[in-house]
Coordinates of C-alpha atoms in Angstrom, one line a residue:
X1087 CA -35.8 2.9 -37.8
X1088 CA -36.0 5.7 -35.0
X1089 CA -35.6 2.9 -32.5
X1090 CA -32.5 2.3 -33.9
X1091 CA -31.3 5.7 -34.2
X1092 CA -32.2 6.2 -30.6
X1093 CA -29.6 3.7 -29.9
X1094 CA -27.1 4.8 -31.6
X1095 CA -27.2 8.2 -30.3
X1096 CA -26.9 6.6 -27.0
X1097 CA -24.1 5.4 -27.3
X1098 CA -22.2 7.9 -29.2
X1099 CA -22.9 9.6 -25.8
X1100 CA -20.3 10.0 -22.6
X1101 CA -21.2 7.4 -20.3
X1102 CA -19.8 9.5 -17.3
X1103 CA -21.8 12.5 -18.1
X1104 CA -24.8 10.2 -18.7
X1105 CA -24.8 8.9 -14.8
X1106 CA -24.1 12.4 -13.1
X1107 CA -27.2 13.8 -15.4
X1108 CA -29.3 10.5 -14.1
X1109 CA -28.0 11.1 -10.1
X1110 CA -29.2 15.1 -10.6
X1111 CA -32.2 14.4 -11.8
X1112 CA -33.3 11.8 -8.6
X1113 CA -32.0 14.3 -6.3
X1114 CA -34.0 17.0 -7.6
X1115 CA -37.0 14.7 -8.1
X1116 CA -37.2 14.7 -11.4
X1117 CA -37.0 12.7 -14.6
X1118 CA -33.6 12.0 -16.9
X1119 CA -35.9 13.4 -19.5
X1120 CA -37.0 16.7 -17.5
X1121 CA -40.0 15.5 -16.4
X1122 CA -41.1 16.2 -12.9
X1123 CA -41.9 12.0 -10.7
X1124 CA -42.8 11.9 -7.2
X1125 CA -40.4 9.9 -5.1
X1126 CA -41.8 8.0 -1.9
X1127 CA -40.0 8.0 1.6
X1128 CA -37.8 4.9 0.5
X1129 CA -36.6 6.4 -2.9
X1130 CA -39.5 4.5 -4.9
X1131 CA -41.8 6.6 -6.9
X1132 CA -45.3 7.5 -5.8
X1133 CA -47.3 6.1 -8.6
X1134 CA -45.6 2.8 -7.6
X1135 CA -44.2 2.3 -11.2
X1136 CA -41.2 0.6 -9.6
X1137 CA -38.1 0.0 -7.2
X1138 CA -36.2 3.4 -6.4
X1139 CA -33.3 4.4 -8.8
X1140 CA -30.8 5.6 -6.1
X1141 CA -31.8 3.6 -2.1
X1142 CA -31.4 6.0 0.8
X1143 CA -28.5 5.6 2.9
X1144 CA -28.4 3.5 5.9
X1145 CA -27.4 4.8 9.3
X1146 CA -25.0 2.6 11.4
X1147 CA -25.7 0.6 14.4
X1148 CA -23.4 2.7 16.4
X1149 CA -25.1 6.2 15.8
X1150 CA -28.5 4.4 16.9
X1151 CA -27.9 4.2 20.5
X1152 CA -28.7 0.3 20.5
X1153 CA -26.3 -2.6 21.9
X1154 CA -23.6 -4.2 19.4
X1155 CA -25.1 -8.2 18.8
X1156 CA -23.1 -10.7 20.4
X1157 CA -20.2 -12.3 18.4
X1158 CA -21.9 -15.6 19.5
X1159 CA -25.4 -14.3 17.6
X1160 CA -23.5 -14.7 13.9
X1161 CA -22.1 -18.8 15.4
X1162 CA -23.4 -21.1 12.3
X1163 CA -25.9 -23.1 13.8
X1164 CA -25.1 -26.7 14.2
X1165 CA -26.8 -28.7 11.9
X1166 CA -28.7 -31.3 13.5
X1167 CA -27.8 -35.2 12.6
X1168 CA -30.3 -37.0 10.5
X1169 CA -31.6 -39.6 13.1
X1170 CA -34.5 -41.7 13.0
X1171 CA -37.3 -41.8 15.7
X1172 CA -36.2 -44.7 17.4
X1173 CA -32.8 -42.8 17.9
X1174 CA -33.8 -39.5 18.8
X1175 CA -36.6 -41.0 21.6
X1176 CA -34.0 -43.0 23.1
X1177 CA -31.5 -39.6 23.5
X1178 CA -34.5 -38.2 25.8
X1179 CA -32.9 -39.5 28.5
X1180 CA -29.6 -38.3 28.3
X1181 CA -30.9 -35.2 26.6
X1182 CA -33.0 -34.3 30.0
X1183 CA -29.8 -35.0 31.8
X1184 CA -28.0 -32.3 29.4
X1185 CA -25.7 -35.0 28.3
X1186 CA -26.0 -35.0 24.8
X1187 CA -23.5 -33.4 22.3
X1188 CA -24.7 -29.7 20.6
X1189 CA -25.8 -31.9 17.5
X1190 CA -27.8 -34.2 19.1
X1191 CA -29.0 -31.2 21.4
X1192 CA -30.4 -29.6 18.0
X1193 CA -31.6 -32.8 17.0
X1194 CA -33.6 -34.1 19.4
X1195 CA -35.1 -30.2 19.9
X1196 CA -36.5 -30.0 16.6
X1197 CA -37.9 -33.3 16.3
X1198 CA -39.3 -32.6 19.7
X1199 CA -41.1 -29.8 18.4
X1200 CA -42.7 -32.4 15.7
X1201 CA -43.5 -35.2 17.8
X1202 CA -46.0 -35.0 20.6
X1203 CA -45.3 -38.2 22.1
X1204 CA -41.7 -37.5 22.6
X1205 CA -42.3 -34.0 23.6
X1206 CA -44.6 -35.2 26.7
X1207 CA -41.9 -38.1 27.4
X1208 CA -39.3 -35.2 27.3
X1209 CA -41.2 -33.1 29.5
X1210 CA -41.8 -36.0 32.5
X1211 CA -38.1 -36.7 31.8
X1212 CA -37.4 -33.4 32.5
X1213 CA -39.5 -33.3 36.0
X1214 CA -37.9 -35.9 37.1
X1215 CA -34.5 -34.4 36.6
X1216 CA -35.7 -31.7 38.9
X1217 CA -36.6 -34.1 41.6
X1218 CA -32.6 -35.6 41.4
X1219 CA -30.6 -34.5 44.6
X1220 CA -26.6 -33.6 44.5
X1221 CA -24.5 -36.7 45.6
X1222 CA -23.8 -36.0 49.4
X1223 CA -21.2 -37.2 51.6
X1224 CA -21.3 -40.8 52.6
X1225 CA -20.4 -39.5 55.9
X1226 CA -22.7 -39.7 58.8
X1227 CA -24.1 -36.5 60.2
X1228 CA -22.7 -36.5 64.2
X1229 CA -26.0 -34.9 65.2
X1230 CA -28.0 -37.3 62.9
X1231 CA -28.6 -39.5 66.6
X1232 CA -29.7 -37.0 68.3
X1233 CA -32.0 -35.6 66.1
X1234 CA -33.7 -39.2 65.1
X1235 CA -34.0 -39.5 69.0
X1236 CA -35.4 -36.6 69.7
X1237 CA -37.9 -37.3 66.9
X1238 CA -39.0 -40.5 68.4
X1239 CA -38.9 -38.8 72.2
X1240 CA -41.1 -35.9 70.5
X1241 CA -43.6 -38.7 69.4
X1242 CA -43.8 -40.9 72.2
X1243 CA -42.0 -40.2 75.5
X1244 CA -39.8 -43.2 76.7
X1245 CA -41.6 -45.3 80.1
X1246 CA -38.4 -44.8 81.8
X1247 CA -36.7 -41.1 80.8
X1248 CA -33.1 -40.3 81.3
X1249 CA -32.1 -37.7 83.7
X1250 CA -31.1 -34.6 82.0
X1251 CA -27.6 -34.8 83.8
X1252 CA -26.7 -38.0 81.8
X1253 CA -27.6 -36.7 78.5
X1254 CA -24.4 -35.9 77.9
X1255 CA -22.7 -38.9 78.5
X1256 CA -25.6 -40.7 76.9
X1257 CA -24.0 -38.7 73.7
X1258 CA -20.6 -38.3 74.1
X1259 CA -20.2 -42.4 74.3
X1260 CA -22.5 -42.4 71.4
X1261 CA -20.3 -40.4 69.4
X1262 CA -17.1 -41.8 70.3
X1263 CA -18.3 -45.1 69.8
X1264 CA -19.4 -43.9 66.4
X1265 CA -15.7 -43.0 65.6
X1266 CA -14.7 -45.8 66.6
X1267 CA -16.5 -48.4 64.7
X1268 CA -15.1 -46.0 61.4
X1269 CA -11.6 -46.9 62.0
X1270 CA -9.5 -50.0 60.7
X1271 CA -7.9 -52.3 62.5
X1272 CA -4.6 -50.4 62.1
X1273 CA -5.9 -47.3 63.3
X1274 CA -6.4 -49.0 66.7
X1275 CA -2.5 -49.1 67.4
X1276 CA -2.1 -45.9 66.4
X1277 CA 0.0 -43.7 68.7
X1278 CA -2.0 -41.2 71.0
X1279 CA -0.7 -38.7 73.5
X1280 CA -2.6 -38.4 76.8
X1281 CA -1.7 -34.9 78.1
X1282 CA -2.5 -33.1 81.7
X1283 CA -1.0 -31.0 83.8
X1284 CA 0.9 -32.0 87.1
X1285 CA 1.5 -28.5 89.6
X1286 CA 2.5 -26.6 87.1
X1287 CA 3.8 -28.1 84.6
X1288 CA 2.5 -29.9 81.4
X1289 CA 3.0 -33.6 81.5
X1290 CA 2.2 -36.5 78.8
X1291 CA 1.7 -40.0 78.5
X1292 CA 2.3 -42.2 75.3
X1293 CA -0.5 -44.9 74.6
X1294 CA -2.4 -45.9 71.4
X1295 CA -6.3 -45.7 70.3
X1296 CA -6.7 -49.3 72.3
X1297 CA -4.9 -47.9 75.3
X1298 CA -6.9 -44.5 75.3
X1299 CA -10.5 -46.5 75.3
X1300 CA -8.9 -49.2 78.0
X1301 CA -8.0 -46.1 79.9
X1302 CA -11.4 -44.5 79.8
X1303 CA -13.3 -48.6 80.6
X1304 CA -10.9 -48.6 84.0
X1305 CA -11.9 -45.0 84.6
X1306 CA -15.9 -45.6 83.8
X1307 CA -15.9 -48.3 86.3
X1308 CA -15.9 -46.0 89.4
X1309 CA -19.1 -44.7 88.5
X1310 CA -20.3 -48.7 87.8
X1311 CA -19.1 -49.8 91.5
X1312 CA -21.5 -46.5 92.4
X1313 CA -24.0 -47.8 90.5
X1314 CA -23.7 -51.5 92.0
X1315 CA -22.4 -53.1 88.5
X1316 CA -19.4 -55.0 87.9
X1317 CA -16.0 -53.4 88.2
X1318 CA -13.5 -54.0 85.5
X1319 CA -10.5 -54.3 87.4
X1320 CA -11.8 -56.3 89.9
X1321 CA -9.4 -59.3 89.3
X1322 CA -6.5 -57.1 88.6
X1323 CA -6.9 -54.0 90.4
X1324 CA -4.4 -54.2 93.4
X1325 CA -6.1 -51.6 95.1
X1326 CA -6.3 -48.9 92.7
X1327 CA -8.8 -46.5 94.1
X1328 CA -8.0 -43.2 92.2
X1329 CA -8.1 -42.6 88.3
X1330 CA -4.6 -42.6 87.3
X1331 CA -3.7 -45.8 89.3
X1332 CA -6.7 -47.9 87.9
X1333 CA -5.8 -47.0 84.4
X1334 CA -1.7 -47.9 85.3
X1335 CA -3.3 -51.5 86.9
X1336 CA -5.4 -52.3 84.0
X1337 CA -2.4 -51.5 81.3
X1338 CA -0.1 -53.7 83.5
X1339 CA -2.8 -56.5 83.7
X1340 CA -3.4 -57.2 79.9
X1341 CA -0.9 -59.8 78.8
X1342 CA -0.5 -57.7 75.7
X1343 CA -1.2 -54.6 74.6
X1344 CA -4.8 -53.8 74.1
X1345 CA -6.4 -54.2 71.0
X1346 CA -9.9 -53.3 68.9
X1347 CA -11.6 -55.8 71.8
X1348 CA -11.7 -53.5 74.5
X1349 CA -14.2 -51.5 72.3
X1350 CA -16.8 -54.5 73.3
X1351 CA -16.2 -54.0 77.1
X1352 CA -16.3 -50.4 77.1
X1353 CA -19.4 -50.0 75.3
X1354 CA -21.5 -52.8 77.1
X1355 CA -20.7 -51.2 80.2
X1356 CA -21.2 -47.6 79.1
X1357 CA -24.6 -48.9 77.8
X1358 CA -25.4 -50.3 81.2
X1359 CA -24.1 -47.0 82.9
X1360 CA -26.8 -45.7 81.2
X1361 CA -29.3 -48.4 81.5
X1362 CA -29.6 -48.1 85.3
X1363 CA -28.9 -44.6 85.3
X1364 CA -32.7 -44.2 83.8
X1365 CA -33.9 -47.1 85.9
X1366 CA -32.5 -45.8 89.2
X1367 CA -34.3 -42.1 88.6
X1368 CA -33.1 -38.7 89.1
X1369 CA -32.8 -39.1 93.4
X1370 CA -29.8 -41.6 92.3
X1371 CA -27.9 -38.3 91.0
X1372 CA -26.8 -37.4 95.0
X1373 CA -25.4 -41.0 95.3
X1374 CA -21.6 -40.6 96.0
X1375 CA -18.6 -41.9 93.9
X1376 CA -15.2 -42.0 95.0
X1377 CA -12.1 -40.9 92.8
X1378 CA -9.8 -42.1 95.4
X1379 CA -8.6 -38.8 96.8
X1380 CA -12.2 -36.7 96.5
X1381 CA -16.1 -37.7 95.5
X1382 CA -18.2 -36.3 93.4
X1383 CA -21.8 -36.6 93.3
X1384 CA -23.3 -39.1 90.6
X1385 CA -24.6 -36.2 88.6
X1386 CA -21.4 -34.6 88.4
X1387 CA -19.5 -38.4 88.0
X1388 CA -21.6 -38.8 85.1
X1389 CA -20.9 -35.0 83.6
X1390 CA -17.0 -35.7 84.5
X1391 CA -17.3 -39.2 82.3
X1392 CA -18.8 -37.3 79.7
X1393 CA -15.8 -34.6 79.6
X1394 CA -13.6 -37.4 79.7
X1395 CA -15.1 -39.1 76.8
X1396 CA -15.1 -35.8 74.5
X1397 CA -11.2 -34.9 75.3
X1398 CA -10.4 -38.5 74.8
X1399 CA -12.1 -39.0 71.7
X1400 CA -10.7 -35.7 70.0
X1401 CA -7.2 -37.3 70.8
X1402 CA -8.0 -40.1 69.1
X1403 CA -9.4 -37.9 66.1
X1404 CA -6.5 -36.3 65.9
X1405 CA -4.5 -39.3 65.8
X1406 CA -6.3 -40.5 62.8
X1407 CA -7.3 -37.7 60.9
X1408 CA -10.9 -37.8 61.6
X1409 CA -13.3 -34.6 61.9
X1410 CA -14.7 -34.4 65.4
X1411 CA -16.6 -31.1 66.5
X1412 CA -17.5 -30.2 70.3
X1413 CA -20.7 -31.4 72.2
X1414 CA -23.7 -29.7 71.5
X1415 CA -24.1 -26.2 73.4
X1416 CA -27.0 -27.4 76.3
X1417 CA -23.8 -30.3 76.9
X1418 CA -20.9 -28.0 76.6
X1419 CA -22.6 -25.7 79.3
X1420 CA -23.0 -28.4 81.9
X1421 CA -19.5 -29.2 81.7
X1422 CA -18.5 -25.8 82.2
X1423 CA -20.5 -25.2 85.0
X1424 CA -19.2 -28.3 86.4
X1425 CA -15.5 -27.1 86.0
X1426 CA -17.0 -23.3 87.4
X1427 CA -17.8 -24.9 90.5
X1428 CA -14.7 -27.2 91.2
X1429 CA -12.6 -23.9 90.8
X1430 CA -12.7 -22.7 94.4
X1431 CA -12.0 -26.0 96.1
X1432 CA -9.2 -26.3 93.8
X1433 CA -7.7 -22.7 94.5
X1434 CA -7.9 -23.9 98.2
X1435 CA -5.7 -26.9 97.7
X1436 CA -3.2 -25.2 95.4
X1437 CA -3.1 -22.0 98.2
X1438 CA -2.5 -24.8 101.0
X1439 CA 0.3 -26.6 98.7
X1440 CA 2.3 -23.2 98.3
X1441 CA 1.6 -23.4 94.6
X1442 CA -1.3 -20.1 94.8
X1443 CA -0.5 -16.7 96.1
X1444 CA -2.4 -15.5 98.8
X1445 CA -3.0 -12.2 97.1
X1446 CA -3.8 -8.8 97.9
X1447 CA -6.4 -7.6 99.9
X1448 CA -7.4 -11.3 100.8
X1449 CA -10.2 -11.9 103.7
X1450 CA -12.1 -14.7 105.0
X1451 CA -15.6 -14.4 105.4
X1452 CA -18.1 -16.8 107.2
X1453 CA -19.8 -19.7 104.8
X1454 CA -22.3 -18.1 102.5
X1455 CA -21.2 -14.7 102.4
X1456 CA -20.1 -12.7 99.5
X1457 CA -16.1 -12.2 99.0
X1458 CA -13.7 -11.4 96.5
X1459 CA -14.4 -12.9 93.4
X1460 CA -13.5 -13.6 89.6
X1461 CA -16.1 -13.1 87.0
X1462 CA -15.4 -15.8 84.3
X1463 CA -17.1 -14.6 81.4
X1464 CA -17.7 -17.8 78.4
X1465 CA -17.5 -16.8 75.4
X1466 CA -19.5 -18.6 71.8
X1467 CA -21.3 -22.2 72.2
X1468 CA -22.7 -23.1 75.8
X1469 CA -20.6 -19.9 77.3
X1470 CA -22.2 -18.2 80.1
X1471 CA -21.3 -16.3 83.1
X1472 CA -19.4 -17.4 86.5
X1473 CA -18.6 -15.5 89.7
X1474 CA -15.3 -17.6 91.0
X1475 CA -15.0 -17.0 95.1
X1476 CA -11.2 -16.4 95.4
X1477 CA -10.6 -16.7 99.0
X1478 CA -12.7 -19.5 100.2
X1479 CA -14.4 -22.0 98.9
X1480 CA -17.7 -21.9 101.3
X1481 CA -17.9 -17.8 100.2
X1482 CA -20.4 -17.2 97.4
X1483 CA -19.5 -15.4 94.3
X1484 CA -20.4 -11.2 94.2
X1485 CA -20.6 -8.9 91.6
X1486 CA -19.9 -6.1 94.3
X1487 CA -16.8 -7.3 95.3
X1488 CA -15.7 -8.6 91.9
X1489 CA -11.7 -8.0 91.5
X1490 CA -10.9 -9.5 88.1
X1491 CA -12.7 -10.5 84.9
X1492 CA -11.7 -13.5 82.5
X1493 CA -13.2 -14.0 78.9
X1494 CA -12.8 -17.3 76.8
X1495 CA -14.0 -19.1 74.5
X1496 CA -16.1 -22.3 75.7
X1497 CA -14.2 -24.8 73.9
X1498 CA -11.0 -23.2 74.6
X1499 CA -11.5 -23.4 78.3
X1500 CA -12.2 -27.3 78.0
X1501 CA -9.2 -27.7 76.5
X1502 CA -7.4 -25.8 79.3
X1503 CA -8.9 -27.7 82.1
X1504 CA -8.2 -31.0 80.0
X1505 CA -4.3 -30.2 79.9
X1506 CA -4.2 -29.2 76.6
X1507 CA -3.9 -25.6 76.4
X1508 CA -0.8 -23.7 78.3
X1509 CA -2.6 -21.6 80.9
X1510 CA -0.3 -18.3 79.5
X1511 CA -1.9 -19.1 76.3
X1512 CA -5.6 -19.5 77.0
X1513 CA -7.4 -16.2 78.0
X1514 CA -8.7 -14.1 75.1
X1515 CA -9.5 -10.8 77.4
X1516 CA -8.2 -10.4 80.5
X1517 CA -8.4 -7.7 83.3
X1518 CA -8.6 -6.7 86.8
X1519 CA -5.9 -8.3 89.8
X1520 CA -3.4 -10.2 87.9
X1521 CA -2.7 -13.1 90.7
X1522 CA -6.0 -13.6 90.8
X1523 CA -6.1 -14.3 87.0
X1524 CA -3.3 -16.3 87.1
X1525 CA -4.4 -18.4 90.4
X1526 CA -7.9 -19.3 88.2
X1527 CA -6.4 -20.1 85.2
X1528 CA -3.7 -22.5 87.0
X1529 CA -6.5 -24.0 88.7
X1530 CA -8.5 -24.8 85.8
X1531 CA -5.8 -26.2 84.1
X1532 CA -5.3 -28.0 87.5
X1533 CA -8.8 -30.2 86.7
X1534 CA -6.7 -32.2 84.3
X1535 CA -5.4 -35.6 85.5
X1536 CA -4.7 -38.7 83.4

């Protein structure tokens, strides 16, 4: 049979030769038997008779120009869990809350894409996710007060309004009393130094949190006797007229040392300090109250209380490890301006005690008129500018016959006239007559006392 013949003839053939004749013959475009075949653009004829004999070759990925896929592209696919409705609607939840494991991830996405019910659950679920705030300190912000009261104030204006000058003891109490009702009962016999300077030299005093607030009570109740309210030491006050003796007669008083329960005391009668502060009206700010060896008026008293209260309560921070920041700006500049204007009068009593040198170039001029004078330049929150008289305390302050120039910080110049900063240590920028720098940076450290 011819078929069969065909055959064999095959396969007395080389095979070798067989496949090089077959590879020519698709190059060229034409047949194994010599027949001319059209070949398409993929190696497959024309006529469609079939697939091509011989495929074209493939470029690589490299010589394209296009990005490598990511490694992570070829990661097998977990394969979801076989879960049951009830299962996969309860994992919405934790699913909307990207809790769930990558199975249960891949599980509850597909069936999501097959249930409509669960897919609207999943998508109020997911909403509500969104509405989900980070978990925030349990801490109380300091200026939380002051912001809900200025709120309410915005609203409705109070019958009877605080003068501005006791705002900031009206918030320094507030946040000291804050602190204070943070700390255990521990904490209140913690030990606290008091420090201030005497002349010139630093000097300390050893107490505890109970002593510190006992100290500031005695002190407070100058401004109460102004005010016509009760004094504190009135049963045990031997006489004590000026800060530092009231606060030595009340310590010596107390059977024992004091304790959490002078917070009660202090803050009742800071609270009426305040209290009859707003009833009394601004006119009651020129009402005099002594300190024993000088007065201030009741607008300055109550800035002076309000210093007090801030130095004192970072002490007591400090003993406990608690955060405290400064007074707010519009409060920090007030008591800086109050310090600014004490300077001179304390220059004066350091120049008549031999502790200030007269200086160079030093004049008296009549009350009122410009003479030499310090520019103390305040630096960051509540700074500002102040033209110190150097010569007399009646001369006013002139940029024409300025002679030195200080820059600090504001919070760094509190803490020098509270005693706690070395006068050597404190300026930042200095420049000009160097006694005269010195003199006003003794002096402000000078404004500490106990």
């Amino acid at each position: 049979m011819s078929g069969t013949d065909g055959l064999g003839a095959h396969d007395d053939g080389d095979p070798e030769e067989e496949k090089e004749k077959n590879a020519e013959s698709a190059g060229s475009g034409k047949s194994a038997e010599g027949g001319d075949e059209g070949v398409g653009p993929s190696g497959g004829s024309l006529d469609g008779a079939g697939p091509p004999r011989v495929p074209v070759p493939r470029s690589s990925v490299e010589d394209t120009g296009r990005p490598l896929p990511a490694l992570d592209a070829f990661a097998a696919r977990p394969v979801p869990p076989a879960l049951d409705h009830p299962v996969l609607k309860a994992l919405l939840g934790a699913w909307a809350l990207a809790a769930c494991s990558a199975e249960e991830t891949t599980g509850v996405e597909e069936h999501l894409g097959e249930c409509g019910p669960c897919a609207d659950e999943a998508l109020r679920l997911r909403e509500a996710v969104g509405l989900l705030h980070r978990p925030e300190s349990l801490d109380l912000d300091p200026a939380l007060r002051t912001r809900v009261l200025d709120s309410c104030l915005d609203r409705r204006p109070p019958r009877i309004p605080l003068p501005r000058w006791a705002a900031p003891y009206d918030a320094e109490s507030a946040r000291l009393d804050a602190l204070l009702q943070d700390i255990g009962d521990a904490e209140w016999h913690a030990p606290v130094r008091l420090r201030w300077f005497e002349g010139d030299s630093p000097t300390s005093r050893r107490t505890t949190v109970a002593g510190v607030i006992a100290h500031l009570l005695s002190v407070d109740g100058l401004v109460a006797v102004a005010l016509g309210l009760d004094d504190p030491l009135a049963d045990g006050s031997g006489g004590a007229a000026g800060p530092a003796s009231r606060t030595e007669a009340y310590w010596r008083a107390s059977p024992f040392p004091p304790t959490r329960s002078v917070r009660g005391p202090w803050r009742e009668q800071s609270h009426d300090l305040v209290r009859t502060v707003a009833f009394t009206g601004g006119e009651a700010g020129r009402r005099p109250v002594s300190y024993g060896d000088f007065e201030l008026p009741l607008r300055d008293a109550m800035l002076d209380r309000a210093f007090e209260c801030w130095v004192h309560a970072e002490d007591i921070a400090e003993a406990v490890d608690y955060p405290y920041p400064p007074p707010a700006p519009p409060h920090l500049n007030r008591m800086i301006d109050l310090a600014a204007r004490m300077l001179p009068l304390v220059l004066a009593a350091r120049r008549q005690a031999g502790q200030a040198a007269p200086g160079e170039g030093r004049h008296l001029v009549p009350a009122g008129r410009p003479g030499r004078s310090l520019r103390l330049e305040i630096e960051g929150s509540g700074g500002g500018e102040w033209l110190i008289p150097l010569d007399s305390p009646a001369a006013a302050g002139s940029a024409d016959h300025e002679v030195a120039h200080v820059a600090l910080d504001g919070v760094e110049f509190c803490r020098l006239a509270a005693g706690h900063v070395a006068p050597a240590e404190a300026a930042a920028g200095q420049s000009g007559d160097r006694g005269a720098i010195r003199d006003v940076l003794f002096a402000a450290a000078a404004l500490s006392r106990l």
